[in-house]
PDB file of C-alpha atoms and ligand atoms in Angstrom:
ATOM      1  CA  UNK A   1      -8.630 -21.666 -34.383  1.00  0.00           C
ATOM      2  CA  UNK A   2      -5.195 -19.494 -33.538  1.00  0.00           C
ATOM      3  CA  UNK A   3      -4.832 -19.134 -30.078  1.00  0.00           C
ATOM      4  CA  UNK A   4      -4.170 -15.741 -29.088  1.00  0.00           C
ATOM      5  CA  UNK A   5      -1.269 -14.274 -27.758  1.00  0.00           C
ATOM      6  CA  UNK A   6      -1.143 -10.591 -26.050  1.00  0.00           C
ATOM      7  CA  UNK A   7       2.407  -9.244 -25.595  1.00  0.00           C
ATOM      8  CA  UNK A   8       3.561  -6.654 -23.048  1.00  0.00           C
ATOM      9  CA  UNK A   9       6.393  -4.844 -23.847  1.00  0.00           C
ATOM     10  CA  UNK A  10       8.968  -1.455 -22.663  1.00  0.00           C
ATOM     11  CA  UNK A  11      11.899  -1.820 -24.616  1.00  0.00           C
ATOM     12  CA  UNK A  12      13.452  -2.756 -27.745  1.00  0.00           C
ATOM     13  CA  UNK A  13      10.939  -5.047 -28.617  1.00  0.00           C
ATOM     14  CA  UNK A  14      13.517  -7.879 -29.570  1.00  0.00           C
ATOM     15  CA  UNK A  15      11.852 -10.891 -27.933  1.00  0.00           C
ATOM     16  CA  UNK A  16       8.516  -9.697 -28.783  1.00  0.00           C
ATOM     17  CA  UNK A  17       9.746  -9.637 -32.299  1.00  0.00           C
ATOM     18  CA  UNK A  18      11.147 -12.942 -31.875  1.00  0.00           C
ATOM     19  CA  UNK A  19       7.770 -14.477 -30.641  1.00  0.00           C
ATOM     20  CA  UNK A  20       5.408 -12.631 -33.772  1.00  0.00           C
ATOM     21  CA  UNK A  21       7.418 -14.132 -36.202  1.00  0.00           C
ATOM     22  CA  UNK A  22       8.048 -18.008 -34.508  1.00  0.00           C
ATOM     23  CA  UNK A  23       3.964 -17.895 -34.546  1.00  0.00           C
ATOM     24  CA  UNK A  24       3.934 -16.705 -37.674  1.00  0.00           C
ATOM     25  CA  UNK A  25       5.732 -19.373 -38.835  1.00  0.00           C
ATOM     26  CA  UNK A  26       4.654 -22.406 -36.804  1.00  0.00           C
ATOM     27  CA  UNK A  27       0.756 -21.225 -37.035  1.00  0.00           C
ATOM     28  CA  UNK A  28      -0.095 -21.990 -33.929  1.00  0.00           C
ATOM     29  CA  UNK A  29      -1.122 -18.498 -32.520  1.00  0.00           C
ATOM     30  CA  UNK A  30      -0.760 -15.153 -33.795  1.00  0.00           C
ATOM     31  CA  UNK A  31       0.052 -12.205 -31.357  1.00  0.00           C
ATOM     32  CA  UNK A  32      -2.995 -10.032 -31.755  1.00  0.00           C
ATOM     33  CA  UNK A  33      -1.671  -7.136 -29.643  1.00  0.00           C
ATOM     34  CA  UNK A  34       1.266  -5.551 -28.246  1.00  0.00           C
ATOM     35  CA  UNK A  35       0.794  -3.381 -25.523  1.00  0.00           C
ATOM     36  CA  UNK A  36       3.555  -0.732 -24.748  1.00  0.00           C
ATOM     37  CA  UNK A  37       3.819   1.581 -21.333  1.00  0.00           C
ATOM     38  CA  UNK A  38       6.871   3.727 -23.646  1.00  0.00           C
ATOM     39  CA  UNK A  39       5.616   5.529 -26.310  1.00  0.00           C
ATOM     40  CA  UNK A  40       9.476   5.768 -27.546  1.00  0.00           C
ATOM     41  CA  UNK A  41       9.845   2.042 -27.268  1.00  0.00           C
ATOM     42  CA  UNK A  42      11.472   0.206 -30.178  1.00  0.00           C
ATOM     43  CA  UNK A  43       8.855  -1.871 -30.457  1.00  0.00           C
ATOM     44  CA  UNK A  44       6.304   0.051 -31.732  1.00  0.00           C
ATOM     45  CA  UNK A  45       8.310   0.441 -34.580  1.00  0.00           C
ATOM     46  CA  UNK A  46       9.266  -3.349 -34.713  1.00  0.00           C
ATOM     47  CA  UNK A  47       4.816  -4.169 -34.791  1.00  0.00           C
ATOM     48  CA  UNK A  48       4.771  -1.305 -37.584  1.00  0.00           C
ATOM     49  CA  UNK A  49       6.937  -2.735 -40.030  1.00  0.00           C
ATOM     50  CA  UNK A  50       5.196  -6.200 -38.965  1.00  0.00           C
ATOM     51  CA  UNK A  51       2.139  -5.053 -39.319  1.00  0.00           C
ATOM     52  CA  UNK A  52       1.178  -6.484 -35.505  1.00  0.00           C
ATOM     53  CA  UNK A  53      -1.485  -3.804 -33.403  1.00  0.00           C
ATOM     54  CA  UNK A  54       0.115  -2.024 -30.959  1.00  0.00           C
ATOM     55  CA  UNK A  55      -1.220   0.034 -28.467  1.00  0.00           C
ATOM     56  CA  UNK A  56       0.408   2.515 -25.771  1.00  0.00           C
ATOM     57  CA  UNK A  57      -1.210   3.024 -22.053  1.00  0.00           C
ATOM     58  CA  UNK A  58      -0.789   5.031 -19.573  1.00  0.00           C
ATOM     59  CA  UNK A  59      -0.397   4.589 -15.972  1.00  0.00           C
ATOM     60  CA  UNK A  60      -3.860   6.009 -15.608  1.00  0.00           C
ATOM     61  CA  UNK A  61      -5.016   3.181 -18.467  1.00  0.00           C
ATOM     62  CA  UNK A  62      -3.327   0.313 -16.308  1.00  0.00           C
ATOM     63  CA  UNK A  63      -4.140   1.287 -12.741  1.00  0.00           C
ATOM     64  CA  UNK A  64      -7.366   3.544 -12.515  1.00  0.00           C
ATOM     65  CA  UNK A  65      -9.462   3.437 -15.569  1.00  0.00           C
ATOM     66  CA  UNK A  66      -9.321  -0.217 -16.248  1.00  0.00           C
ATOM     67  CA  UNK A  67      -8.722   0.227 -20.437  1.00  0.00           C
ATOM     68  CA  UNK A  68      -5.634  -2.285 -20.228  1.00  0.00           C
ATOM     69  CA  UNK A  69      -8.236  -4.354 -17.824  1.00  0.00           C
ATOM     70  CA  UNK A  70     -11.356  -4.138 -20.445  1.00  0.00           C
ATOM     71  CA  UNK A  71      -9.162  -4.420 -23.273  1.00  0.00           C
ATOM     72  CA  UNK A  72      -7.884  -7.640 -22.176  1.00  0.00           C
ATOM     73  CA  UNK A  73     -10.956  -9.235 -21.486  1.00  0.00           C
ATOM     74  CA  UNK A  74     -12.417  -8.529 -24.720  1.00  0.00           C
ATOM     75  CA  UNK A  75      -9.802  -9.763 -26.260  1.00  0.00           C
ATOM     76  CA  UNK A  76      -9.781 -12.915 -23.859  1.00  0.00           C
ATOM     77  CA  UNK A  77      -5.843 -14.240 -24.949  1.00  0.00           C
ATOM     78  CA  UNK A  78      -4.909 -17.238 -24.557  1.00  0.00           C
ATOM     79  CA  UNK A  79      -1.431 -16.408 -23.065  1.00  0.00           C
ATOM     80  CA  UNK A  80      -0.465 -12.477 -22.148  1.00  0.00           C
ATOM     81  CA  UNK A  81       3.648 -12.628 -22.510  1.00  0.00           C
ATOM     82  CA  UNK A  82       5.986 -10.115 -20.999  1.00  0.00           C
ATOM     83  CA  UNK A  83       9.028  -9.706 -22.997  1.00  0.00           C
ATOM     84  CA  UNK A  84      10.962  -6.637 -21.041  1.00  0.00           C
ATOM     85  CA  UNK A  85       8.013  -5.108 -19.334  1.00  0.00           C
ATOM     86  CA  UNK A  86       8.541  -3.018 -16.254  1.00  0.00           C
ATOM     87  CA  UNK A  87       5.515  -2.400 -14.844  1.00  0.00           C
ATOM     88  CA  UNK A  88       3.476  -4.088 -11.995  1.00  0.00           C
ATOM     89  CA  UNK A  89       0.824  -5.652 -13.030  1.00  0.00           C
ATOM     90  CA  UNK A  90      -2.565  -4.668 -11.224  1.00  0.00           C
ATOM     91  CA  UNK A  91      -3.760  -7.572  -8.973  1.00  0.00           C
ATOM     92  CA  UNK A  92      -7.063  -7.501 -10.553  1.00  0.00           C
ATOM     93  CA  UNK A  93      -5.775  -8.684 -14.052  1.00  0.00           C
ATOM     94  CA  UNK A  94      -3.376 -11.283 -11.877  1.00  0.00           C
ATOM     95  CA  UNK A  95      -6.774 -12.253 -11.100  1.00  0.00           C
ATOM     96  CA  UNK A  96      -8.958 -12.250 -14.246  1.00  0.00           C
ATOM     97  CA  UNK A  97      -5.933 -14.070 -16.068  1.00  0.00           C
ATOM     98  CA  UNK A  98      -4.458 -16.472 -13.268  1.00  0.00           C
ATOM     99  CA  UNK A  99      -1.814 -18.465 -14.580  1.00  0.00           C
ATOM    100  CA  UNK A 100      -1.964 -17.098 -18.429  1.00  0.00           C
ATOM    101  CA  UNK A 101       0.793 -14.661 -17.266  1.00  0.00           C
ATOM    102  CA  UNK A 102       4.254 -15.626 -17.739  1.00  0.00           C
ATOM    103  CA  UNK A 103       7.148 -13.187 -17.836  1.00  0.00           C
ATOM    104  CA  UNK A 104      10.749 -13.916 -19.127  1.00  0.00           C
ATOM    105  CA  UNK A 105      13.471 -12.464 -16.420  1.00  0.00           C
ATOM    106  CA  UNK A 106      17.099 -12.095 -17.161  1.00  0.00           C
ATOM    107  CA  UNK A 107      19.003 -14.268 -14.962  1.00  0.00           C
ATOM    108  CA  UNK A 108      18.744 -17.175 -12.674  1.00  0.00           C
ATOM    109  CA  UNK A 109      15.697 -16.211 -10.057  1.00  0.00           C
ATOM    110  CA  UNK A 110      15.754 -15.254  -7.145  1.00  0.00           C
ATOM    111  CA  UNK A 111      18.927 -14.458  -7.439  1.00  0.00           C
ATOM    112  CA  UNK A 112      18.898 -10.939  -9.002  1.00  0.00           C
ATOM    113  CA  UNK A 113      15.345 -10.238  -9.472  1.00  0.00           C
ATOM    114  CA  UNK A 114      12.544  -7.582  -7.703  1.00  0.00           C
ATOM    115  CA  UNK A 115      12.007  -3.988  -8.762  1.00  0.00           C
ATOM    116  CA  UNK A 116      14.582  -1.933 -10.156  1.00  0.00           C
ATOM    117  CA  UNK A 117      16.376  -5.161 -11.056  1.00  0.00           C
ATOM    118  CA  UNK A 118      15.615  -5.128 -15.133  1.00  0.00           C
ATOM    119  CA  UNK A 119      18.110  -5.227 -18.104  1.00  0.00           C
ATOM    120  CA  UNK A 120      21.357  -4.241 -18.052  1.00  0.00           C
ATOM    121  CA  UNK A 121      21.115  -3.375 -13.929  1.00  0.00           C
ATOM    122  CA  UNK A 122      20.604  -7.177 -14.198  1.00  0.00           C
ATOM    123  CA  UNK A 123      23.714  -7.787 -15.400  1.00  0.00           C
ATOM    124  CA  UNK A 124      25.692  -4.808 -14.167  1.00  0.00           C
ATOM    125  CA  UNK A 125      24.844  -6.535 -10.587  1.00  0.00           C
ATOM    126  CA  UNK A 126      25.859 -10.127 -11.828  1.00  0.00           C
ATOM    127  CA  UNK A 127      29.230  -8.498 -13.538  1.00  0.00           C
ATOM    128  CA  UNK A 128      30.005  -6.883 -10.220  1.00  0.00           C
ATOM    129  CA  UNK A 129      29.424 -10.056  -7.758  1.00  0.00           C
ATOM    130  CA  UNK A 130      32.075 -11.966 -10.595  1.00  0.00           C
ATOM    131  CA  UNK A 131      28.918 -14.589 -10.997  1.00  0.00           C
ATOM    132  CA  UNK A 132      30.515 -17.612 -12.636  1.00  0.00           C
ATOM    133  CA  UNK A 133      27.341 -17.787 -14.474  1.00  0.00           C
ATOM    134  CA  UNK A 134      23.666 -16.399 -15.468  1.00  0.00           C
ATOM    135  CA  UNK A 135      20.665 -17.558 -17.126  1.00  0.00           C
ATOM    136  CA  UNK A 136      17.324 -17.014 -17.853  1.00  0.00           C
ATOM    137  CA  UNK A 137      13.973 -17.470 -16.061  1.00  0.00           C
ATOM    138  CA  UNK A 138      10.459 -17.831 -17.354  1.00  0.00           C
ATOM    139  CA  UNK A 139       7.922 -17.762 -14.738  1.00  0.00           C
ATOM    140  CA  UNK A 140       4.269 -17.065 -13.936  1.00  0.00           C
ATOM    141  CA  UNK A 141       3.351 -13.287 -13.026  1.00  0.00           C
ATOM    142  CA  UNK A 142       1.909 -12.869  -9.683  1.00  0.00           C
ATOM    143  CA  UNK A 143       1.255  -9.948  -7.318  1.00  0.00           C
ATOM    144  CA  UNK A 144       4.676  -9.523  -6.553  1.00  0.00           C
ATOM    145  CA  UNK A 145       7.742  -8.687  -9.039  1.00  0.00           C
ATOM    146  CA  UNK A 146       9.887 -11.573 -10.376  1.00  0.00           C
ATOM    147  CA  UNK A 147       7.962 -14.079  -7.566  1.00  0.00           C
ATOM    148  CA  UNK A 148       5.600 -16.589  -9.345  1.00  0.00           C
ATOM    149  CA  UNK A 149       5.751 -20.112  -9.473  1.00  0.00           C
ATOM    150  CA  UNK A 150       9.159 -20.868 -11.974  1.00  0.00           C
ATOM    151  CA  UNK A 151       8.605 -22.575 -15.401  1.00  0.00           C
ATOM    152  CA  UNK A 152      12.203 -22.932 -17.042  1.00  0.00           C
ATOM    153  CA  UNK A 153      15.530 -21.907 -16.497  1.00  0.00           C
ATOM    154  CA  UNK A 154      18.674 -21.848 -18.874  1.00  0.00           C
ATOM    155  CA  UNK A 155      22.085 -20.692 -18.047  1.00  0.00           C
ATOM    156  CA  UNK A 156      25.037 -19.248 -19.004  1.00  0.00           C
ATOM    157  CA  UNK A 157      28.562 -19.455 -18.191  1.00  0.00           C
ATOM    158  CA  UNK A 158      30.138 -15.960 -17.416  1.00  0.00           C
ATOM    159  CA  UNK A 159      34.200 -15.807 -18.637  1.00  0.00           C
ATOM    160  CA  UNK A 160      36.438 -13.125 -17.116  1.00  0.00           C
ATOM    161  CA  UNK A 161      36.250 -11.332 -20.095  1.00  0.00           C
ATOM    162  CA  UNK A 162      32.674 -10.569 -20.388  1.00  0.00           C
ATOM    163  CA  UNK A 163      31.395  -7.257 -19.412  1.00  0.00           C
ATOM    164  CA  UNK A 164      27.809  -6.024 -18.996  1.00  0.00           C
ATOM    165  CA  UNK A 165      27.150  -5.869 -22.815  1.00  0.00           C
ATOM    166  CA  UNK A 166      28.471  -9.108 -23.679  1.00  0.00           C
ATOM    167  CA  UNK A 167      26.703 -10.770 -21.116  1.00  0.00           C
ATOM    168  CA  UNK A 168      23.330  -9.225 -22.452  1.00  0.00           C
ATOM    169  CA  UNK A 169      23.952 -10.262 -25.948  1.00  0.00           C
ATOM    170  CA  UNK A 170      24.613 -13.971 -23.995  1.00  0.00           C
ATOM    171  CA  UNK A 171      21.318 -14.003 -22.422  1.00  0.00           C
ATOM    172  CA  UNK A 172      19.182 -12.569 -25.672  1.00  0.00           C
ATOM    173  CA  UNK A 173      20.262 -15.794 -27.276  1.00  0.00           C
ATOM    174  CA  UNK A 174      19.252 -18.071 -24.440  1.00  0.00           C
ATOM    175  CA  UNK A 175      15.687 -15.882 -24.743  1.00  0.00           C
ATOM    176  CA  UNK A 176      15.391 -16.082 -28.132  1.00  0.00           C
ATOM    177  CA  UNK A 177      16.077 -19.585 -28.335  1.00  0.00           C
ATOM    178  CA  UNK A 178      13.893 -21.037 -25.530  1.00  0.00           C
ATOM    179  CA  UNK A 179      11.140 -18.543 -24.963  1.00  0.00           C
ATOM    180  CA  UNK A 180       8.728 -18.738 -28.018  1.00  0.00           C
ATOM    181  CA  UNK A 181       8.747 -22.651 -27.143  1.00  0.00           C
ATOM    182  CA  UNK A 182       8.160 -22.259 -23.652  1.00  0.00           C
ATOM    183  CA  UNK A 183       5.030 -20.379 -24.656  1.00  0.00           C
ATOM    184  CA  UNK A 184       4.338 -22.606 -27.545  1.00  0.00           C
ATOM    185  CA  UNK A 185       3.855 -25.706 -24.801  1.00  0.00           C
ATOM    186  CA  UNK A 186       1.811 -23.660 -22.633  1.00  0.00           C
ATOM    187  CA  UNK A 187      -0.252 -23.117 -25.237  1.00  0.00           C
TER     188      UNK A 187
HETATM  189  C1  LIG B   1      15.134  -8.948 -21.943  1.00  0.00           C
HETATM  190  O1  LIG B   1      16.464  -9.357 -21.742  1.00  0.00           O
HETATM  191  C2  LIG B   1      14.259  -9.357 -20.779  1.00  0.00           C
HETATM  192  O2  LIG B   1      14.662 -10.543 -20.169  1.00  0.00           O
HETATM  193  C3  LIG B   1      14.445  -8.194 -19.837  1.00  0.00           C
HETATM  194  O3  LIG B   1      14.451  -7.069 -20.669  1.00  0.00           O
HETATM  195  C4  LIG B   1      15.036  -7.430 -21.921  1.00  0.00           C
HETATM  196  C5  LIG B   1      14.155  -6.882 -23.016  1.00  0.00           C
HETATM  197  O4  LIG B   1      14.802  -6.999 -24.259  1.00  0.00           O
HETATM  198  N1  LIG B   1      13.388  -8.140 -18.867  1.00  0.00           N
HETATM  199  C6  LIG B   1      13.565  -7.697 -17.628  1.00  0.00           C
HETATM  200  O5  LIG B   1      14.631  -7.244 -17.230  1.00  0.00           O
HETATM  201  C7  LIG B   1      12.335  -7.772 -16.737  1.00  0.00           C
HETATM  202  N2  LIG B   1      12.696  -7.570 -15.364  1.00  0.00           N
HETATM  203  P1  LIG B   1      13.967  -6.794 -25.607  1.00  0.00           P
HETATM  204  O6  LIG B   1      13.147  -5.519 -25.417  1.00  0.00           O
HETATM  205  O7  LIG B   1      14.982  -6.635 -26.674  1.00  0.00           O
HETATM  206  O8  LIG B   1      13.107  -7.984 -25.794  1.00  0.00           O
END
């Protein structure tokens, strides 16, 4: 049977993409949901054309009615994935799903990471200290923001020409290319 895959997702939506269709391919899992604080988010559109569920909460659905809490355990995933996801997640689904929580962080943890620190402040902040390089981290979720245990890191080498922008586009290539296999051996 597919293993089940539940991704969590703000932004753009371009990792999550990235993960639907590396399952799709390898058959291993399927992502079954995608669940979206933004209702403008880019990736509801990306799940539409891909024909993947979405679904969009609130902050009442994630931290006082338990719907995102419920919903989860029927579902009972295999792995819940944050791909750009900027909310905390409630302690009592850290709980319920202890170590089946990874998120994917922008550059080279702890350096760089907590709240606030998410996208392009990421590398705004590693532009402005002239970083010689950046990376990516994949880690488990806990209670606290960018904190759990580490899984994987991959850098980057920053050049004196790269701005902000360039540096994203950088680190969307390290995601893209290690992420779906990171989850693929946890799975
Ligand atoms: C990714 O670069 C991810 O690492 C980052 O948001 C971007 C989302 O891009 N996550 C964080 O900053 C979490 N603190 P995407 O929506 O195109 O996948």
């Amino acid at each position: 049977m597919k293993k089940k895959i539940v991704v969590l997702a703000s932004g753009n939506g371009s990792n999550a993409e990235r993960i639907i269709t590396f399952f799709r391919e390898n058959g291993l899992a399927e992502v079954t949901l995608v669940i979206t604080n933004n209702p403008k988010a880019g990736v509801l559109e990306r799940c539409h054309r891909l024909e993947v569920n979405t679904m969009v909460a609130s902050r009442d659905d994630f931290y006082n009615n338990q719907l995102i809490f419920n919903k989860l355990k029927n579902i009972h995933p295999d792995l819940i994935v944050l791909a750009g996801f900027l909310w905390l997640i409630p302690a009592e689904i850290i709980r319920a799903f202890r170590d089946r929580i990874i998120n994917i962080h922008p550059a080279l943890l702890p350096a760089y990471g907590g709240k606030g620190m998410y996208g392009h402040h990421v590398h705004e902040a590693v532009i402005a200290a002239k970083e010689e390089k950046s990376g990516i981290t994949i880690h488990f979720v806990n209670e606290k923001y960018d904190q759990g245990d580490i899984l994987f890191q991959a850098d980057t080498l920053i050049t004196p020409d790269d701005t902000p922008e360039s540096l994203a586009e950088k680190i969307h290539q390290l995601e893209y290319r290690y992420f779906p296999e990171i989850i693929e051996s946890l799975l």
